[in-house]
Short mmCIF file of C-alpha atoms and ligand atoms in Angstrom, two decimals:
data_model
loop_
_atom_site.label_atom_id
_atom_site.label_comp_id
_atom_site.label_asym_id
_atom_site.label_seq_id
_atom_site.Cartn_x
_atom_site.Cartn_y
_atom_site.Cartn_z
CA UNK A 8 -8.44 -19.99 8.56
CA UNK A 9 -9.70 -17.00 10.30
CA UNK A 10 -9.08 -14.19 7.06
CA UNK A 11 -10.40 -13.57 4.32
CA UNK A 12 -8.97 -10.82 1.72
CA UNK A 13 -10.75 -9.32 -0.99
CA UNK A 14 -8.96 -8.05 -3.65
CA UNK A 15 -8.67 -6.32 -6.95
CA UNK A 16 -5.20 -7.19 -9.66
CA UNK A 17 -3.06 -3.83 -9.86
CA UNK A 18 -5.20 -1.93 -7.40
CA UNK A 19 -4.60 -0.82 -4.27
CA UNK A 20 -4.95 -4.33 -2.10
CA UNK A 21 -1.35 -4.71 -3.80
CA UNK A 22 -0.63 -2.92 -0.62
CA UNK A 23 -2.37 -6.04 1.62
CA UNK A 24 -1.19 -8.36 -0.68
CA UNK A 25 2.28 -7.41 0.48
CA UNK A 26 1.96 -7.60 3.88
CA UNK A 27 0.44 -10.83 3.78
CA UNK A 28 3.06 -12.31 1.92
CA UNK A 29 5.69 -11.06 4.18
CA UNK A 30 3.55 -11.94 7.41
CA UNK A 31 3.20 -15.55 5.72
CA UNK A 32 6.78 -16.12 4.30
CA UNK A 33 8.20 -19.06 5.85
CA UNK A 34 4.82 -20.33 7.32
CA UNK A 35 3.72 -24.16 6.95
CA UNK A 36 0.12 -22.35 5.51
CA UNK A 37 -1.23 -19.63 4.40
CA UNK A 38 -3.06 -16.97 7.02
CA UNK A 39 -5.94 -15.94 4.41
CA UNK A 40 -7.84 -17.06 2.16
CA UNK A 41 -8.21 -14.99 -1.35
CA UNK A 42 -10.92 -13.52 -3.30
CA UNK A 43 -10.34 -11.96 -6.79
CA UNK A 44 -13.11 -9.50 -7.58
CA UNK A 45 -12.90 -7.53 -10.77
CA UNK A 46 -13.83 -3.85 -10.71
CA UNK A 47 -14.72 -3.06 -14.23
CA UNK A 48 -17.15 -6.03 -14.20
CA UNK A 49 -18.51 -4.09 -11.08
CA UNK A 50 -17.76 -6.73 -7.99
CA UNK A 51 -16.99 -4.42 -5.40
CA UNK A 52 -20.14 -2.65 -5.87
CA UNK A 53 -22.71 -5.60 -6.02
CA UNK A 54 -25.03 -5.81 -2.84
CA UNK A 55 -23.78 -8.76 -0.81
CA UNK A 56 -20.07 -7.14 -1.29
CA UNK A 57 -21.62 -3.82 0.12
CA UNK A 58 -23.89 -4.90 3.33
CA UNK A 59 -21.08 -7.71 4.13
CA UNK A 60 -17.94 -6.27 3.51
CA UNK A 61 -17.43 -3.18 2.33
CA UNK A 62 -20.05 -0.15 2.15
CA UNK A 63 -17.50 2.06 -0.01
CA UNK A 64 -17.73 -0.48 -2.69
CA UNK A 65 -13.52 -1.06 -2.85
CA UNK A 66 -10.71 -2.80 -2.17
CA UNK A 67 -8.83 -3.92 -0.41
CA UNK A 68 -10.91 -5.26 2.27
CA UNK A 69 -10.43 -8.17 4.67
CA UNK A 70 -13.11 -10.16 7.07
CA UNK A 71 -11.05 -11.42 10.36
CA UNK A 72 -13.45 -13.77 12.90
CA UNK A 73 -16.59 -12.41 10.89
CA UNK A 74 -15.58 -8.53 11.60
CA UNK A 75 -14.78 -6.76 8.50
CA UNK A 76 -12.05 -4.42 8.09
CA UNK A 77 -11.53 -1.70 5.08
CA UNK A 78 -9.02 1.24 4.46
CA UNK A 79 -5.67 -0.22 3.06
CA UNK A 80 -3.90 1.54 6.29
CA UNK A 81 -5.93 0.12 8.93
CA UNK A 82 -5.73 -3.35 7.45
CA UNK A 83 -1.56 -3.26 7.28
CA UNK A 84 -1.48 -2.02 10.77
CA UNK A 85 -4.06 -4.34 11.72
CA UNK A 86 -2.41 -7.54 10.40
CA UNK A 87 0.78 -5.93 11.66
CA UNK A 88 -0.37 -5.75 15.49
CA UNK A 89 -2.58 -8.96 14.77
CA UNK A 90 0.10 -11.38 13.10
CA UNK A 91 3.39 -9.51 12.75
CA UNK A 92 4.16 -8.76 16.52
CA UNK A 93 6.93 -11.42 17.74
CA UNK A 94 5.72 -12.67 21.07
CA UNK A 95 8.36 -13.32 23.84
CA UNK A 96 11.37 -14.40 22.03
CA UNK A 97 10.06 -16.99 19.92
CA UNK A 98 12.56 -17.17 17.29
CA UNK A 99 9.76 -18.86 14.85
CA UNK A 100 7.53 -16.30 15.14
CA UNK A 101 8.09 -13.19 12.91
CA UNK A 102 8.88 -9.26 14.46
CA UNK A 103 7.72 -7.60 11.52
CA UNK A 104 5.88 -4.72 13.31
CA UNK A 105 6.78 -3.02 16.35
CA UNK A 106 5.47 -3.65 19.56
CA UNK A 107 3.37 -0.84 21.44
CA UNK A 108 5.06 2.46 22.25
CA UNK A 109 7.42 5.20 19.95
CA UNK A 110 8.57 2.83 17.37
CA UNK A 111 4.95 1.50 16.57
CA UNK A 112 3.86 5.21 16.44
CA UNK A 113 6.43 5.92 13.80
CA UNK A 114 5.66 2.95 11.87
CA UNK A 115 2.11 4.21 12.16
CA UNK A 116 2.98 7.91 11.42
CA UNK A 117 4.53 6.50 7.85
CA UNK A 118 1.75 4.10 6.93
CA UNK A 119 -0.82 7.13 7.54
CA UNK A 120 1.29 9.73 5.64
CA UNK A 121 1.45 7.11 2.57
CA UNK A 122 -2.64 7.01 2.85
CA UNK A 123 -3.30 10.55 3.50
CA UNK A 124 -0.14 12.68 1.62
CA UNK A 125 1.14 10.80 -0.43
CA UNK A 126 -1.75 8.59 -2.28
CA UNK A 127 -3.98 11.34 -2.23
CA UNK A 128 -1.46 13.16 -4.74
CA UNK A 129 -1.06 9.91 -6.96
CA UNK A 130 -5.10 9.44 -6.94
CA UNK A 131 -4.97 12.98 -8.38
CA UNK A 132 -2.88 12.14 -10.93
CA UNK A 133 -3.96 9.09 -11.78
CA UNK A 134 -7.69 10.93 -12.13
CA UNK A 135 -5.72 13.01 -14.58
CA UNK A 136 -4.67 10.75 -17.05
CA UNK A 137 -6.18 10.13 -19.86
CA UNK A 138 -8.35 6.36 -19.50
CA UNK A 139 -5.95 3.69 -21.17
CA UNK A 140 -2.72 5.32 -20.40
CA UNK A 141 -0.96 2.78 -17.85
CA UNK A 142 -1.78 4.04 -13.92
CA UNK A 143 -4.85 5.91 -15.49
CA UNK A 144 -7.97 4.72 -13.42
CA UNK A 145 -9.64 2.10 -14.53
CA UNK A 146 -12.94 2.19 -17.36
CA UNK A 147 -16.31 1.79 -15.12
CA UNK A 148 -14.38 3.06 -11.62
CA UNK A 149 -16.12 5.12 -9.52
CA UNK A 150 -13.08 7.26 -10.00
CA UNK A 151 -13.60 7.85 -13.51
CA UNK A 152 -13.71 11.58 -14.09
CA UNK A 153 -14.08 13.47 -17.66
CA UNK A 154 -12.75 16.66 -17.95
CA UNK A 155 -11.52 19.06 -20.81
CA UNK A 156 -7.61 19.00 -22.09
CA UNK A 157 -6.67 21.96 -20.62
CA UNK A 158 -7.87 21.06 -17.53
CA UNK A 159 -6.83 18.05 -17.43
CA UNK A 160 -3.24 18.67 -18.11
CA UNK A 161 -3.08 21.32 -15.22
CA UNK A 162 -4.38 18.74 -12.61
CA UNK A 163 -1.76 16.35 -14.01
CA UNK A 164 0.98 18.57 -13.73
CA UNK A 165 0.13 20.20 -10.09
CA UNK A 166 -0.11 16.67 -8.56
CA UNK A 167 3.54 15.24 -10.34
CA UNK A 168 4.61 18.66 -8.35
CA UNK A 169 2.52 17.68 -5.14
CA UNK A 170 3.90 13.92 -5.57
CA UNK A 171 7.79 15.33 -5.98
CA UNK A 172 7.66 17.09 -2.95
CA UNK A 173 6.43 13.94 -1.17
CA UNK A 174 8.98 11.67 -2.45
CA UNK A 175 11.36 14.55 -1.18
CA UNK A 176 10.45 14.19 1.92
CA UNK A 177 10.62 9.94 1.98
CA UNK A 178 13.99 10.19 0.55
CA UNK A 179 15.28 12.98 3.26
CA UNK A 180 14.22 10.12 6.07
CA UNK A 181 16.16 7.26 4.37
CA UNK A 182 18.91 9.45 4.42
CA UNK A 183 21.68 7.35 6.30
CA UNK A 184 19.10 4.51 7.82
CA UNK A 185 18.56 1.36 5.72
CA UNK A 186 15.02 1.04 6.75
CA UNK A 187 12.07 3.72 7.35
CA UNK A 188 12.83 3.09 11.12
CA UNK A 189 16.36 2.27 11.22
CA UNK A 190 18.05 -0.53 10.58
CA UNK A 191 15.23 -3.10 11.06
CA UNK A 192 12.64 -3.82 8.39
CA UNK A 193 9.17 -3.98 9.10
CA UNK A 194 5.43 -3.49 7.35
CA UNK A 195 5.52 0.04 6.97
CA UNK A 196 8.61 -0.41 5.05
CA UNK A 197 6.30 -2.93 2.88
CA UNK A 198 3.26 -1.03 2.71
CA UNK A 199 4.98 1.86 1.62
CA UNK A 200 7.00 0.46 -0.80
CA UNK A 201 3.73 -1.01 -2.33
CA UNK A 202 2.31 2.66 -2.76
CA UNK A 203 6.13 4.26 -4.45
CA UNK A 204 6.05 1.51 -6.80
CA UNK A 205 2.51 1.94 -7.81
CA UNK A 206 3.46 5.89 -8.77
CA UNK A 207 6.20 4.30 -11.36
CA UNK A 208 3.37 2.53 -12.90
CA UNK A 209 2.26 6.23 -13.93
CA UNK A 210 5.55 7.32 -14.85
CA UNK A 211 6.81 9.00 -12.04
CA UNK A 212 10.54 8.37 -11.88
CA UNK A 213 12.34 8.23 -8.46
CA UNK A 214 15.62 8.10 -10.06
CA UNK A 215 16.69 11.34 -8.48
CA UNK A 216 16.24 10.36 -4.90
CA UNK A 217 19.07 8.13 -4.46
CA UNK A 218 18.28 7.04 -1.03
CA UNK A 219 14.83 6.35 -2.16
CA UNK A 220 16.33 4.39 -5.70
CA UNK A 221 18.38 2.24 -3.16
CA UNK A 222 15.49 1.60 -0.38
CA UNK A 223 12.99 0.49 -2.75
CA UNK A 224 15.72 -1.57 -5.01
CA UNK A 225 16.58 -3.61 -1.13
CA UNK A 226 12.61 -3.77 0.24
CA UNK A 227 11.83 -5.13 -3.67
CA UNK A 228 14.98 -7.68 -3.09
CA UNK A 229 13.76 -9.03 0.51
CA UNK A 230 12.44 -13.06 -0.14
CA UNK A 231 8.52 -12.53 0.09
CA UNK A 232 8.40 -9.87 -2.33
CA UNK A 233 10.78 -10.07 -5.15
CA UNK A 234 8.16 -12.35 -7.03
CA UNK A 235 5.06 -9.98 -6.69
N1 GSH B 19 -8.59 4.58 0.67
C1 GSH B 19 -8.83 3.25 0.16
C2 GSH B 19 -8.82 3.33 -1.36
C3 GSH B 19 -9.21 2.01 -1.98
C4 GSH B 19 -9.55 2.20 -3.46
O1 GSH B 19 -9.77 3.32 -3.93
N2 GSH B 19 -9.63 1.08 -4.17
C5 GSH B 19 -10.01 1.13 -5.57
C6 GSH B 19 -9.03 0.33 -6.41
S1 GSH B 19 -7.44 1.07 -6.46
C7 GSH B 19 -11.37 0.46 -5.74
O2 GSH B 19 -11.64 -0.51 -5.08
N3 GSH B 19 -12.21 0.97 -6.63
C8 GSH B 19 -13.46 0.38 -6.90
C9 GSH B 19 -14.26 1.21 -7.84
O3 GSH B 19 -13.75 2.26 -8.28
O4 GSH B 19 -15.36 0.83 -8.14
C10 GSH B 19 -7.74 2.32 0.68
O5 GSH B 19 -6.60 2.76 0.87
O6 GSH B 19 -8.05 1.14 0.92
#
């Protein structure tokens, strides 16, 4: 077994643990191997973590054939080109990411926009809340900001407006197509899915984009995910 993930519970390598359990549904074994590190007890930031793995101290964070590879975006369309392409017309093998050419580069376009646009605003927010409120970073993250009240409320309440406008646009393009690309599934559907769900964590309701409500509600339904 050629992978190796690193990951944190309830942070961000949710996102690879997705992927990986739709790239290994249905397989005889699994494609990595797992490695639970704990942030607050500061694992992603101890030495052999930092030269080997990782040199932003975070996760997620995988090692394929000795090379490692960080940045939740790159790994999902890594493992997607890697693992998720369906070679000739193998009917075993699983056509979960495009192949090369216009679909791939709007299955790319989404998975960047949920990295860039989209997280950055729920970062902010989640920098906002008050430590201990659920989706509030975590105590001893490098994240961990203290500010006064005052301030604090107006970041919270200019990225809920920032994250709106995002979740806007996502529900506009699932206007009248099942899936992000159409009417096939594939990992940027998954990846972000992972990212929307983490914002309800936070309290950020997506009850009033109906064709979002109804995309996340079939993605959360599909076989490899209903049980994360
Ligand atoms: N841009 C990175 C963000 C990863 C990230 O911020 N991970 C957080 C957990 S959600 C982390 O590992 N934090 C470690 C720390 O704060 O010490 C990605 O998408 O992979």
């Amino acid at each position: 077994m050629a992978v190796t993930f690193y990951y944190a519970p309830y942070s961000t390598a949710e996102s690879t643990k997705a992927i990986l359990a739709e790239l290994e549904h249905g397989l005889p074994n699994p494609l990595a191997t797992r490695i639970e590190l704990s942030i607050s007890a500061g694992d992603t930031r101890k030495p052999a973590y930092l030269s080997d793995v990782n040199p932003n101290g975070r996760v997620p964070a995988i090692v394929h054939d000795g090379v490692p590879i960080w940045e939740s975006a790159a790994i999902t369309m890594y493992l997607g080109e890697t693992f998720g392409v369906r070679a000739g017309n193998d009917p075993h093998q699983s056509s979960l990411y495009p192949e090369p050419g216009p679909r791939r580069g709007e299955a790319m376009k989404w998975i960047v926009w949920t990295n860039t646009t989209l997280t950055v605003a729920g970062a902010r927010l989640a920098a906002a809340l008050p430590v201990g409120t659920p989706g509030a970073v975590e105590k001893g993250s490098q994240d961990e900001v203290s500010k006064d009240e005052t301030a604090r409320k107006n970041e919270e309440e200019i990225a809920r407006g920032d994250l709106a406008k995002n979740l806007k646009v996502l529900d506009e393009a699932l206007k009248e197509r099942n899936y992000l690309l159409g009417d096939q599934y594939c990992l940027a559907d998954t990846h972000v899915w992972t990212f929307v769900s983490w914002l309800s964590v936070m309290g950020v309701s997506t009850e009033e984009y109906l064709h979002l409500t109804e995309w996340l509600a079939r993605v959360g339904a599909r076989p490899a995910l209903k049980d994360q």
